[in-house]
PDB file of C-alpha atoms in Angstrom:
ATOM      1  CA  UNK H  15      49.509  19.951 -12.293  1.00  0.00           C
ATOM      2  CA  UNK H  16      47.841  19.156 -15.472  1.00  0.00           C
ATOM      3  CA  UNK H  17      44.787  17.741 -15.718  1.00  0.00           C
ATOM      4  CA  UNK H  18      45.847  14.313 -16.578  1.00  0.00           C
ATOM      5  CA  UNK H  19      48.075  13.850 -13.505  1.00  0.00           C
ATOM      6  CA  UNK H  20      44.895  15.584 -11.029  1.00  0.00           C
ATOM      7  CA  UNK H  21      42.571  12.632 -12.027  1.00  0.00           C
ATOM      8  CA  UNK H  22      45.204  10.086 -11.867  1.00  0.00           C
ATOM      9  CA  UNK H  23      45.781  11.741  -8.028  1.00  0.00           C
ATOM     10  CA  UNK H  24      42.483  11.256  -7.768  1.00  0.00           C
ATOM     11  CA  UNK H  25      42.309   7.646  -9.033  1.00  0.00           C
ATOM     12  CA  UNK H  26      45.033   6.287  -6.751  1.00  0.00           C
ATOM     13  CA  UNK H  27      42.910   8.219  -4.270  1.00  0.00           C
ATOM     14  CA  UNK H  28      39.698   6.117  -5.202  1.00  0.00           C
ATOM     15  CA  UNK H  29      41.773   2.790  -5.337  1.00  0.00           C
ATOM     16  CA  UNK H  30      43.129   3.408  -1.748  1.00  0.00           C
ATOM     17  CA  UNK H  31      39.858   4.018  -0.276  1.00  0.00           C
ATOM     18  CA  UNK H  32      38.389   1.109  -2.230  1.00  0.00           C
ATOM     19  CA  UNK H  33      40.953  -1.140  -0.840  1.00  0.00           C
ATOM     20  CA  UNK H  34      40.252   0.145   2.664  1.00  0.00           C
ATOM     21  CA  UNK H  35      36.786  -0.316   2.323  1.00  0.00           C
ATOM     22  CA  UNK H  36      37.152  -4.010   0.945  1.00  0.00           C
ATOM     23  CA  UNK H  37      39.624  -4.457   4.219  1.00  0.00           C
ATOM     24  CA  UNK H  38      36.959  -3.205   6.439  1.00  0.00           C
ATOM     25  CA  UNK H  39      34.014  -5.418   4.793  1.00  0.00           C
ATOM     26  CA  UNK H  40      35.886  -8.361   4.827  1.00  0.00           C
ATOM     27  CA  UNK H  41      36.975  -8.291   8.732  1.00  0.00           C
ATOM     28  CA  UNK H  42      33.157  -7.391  10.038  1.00  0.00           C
ATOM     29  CA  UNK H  43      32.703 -10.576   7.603  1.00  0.00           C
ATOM     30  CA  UNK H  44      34.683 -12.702   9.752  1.00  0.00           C
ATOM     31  CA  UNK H  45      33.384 -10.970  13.238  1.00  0.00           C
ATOM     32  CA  UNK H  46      29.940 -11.371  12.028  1.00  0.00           C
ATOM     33  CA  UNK H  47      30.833 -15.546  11.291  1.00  0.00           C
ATOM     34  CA  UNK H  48      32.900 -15.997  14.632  1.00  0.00           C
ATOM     35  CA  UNK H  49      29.301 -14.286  16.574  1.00  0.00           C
ATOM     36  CA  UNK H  50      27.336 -16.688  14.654  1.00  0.00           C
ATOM     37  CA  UNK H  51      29.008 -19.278  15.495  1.00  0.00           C
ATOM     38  CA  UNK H  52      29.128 -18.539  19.124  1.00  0.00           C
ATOM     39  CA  UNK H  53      25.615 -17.502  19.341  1.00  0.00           C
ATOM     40  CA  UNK H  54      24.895 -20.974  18.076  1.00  0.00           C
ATOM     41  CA  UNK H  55      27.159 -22.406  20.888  1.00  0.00           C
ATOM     42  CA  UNK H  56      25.015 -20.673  23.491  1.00  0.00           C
ATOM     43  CA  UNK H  57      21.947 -21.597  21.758  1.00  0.00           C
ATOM     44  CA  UNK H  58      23.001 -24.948  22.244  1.00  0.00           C
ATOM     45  CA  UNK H  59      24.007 -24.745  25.639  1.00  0.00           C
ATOM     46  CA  UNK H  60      20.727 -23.090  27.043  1.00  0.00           C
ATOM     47  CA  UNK H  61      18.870 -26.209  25.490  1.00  0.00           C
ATOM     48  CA  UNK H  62      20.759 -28.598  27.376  1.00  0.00           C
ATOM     49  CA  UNK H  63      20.625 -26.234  30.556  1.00  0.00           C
ATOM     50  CA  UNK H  64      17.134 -25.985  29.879  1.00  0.00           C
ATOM     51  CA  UNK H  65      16.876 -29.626  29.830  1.00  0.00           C
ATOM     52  CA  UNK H  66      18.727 -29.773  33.107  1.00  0.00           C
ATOM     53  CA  UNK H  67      16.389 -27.612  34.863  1.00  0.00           C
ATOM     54  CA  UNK H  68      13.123 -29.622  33.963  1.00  0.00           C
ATOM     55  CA  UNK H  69      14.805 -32.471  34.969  1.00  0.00           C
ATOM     56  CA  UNK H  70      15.718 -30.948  38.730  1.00  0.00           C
ATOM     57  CA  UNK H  71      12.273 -29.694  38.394  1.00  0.00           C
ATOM     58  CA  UNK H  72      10.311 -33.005  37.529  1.00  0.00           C
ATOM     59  CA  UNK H  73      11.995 -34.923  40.096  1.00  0.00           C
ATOM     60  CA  UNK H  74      11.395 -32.229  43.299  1.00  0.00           C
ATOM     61  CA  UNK H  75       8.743 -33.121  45.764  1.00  0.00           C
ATOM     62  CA  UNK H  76       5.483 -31.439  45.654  1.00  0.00           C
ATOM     63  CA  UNK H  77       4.857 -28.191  47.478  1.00  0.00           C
ATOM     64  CA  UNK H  78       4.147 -28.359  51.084  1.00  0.00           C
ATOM     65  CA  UNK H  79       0.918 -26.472  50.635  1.00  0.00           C
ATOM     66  CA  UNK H  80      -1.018 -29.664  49.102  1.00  0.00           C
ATOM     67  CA  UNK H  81      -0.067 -31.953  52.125  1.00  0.00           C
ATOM     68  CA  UNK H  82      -1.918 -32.598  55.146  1.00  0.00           C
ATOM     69  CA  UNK H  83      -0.610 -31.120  58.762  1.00  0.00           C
ATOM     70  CA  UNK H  84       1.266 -33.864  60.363  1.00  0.00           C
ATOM     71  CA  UNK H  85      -0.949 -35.200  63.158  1.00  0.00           C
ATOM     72  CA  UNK H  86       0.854 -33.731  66.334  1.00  0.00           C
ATOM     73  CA  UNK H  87      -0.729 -30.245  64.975  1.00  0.00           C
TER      74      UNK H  87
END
């Protein structure tokens, strides 16, 4: 093999593993956008959850402990 032909070997080499690389960057890309989006999803749902809860909360009774025995005790 001359010379010539080892670093053109060697180039297509390169260019292959370039292209993989570029493959490889390009789907975690799209995984990385598709998390996002769903981590903004469940943001959003935990606020209105959230929002939920203090309501259940804000409309309970108060605890037992602050009222007065009934008077048969």
């Amino acid at each position: 093999m001359t010379d010539l032909a080892q670093i053109a070997a060697r180039l297509d080499s390169l260019e292959s593993h370039i292209a993989h690389q570029e493959s490889l960057i390009d789907e975690l890309s799209d995984i990385a956008q598709r998390q996002w989006k769903e981590i903004e999803a469940l943001g959003e749902k935990l606020g209105y959850l959230k929002g939920k809860l203090e309501a259940v909360e804000d409309g309970l009774e108060a605890p037992p402990g602050g009222e007065p025995p009934p008077p048969h005790y």
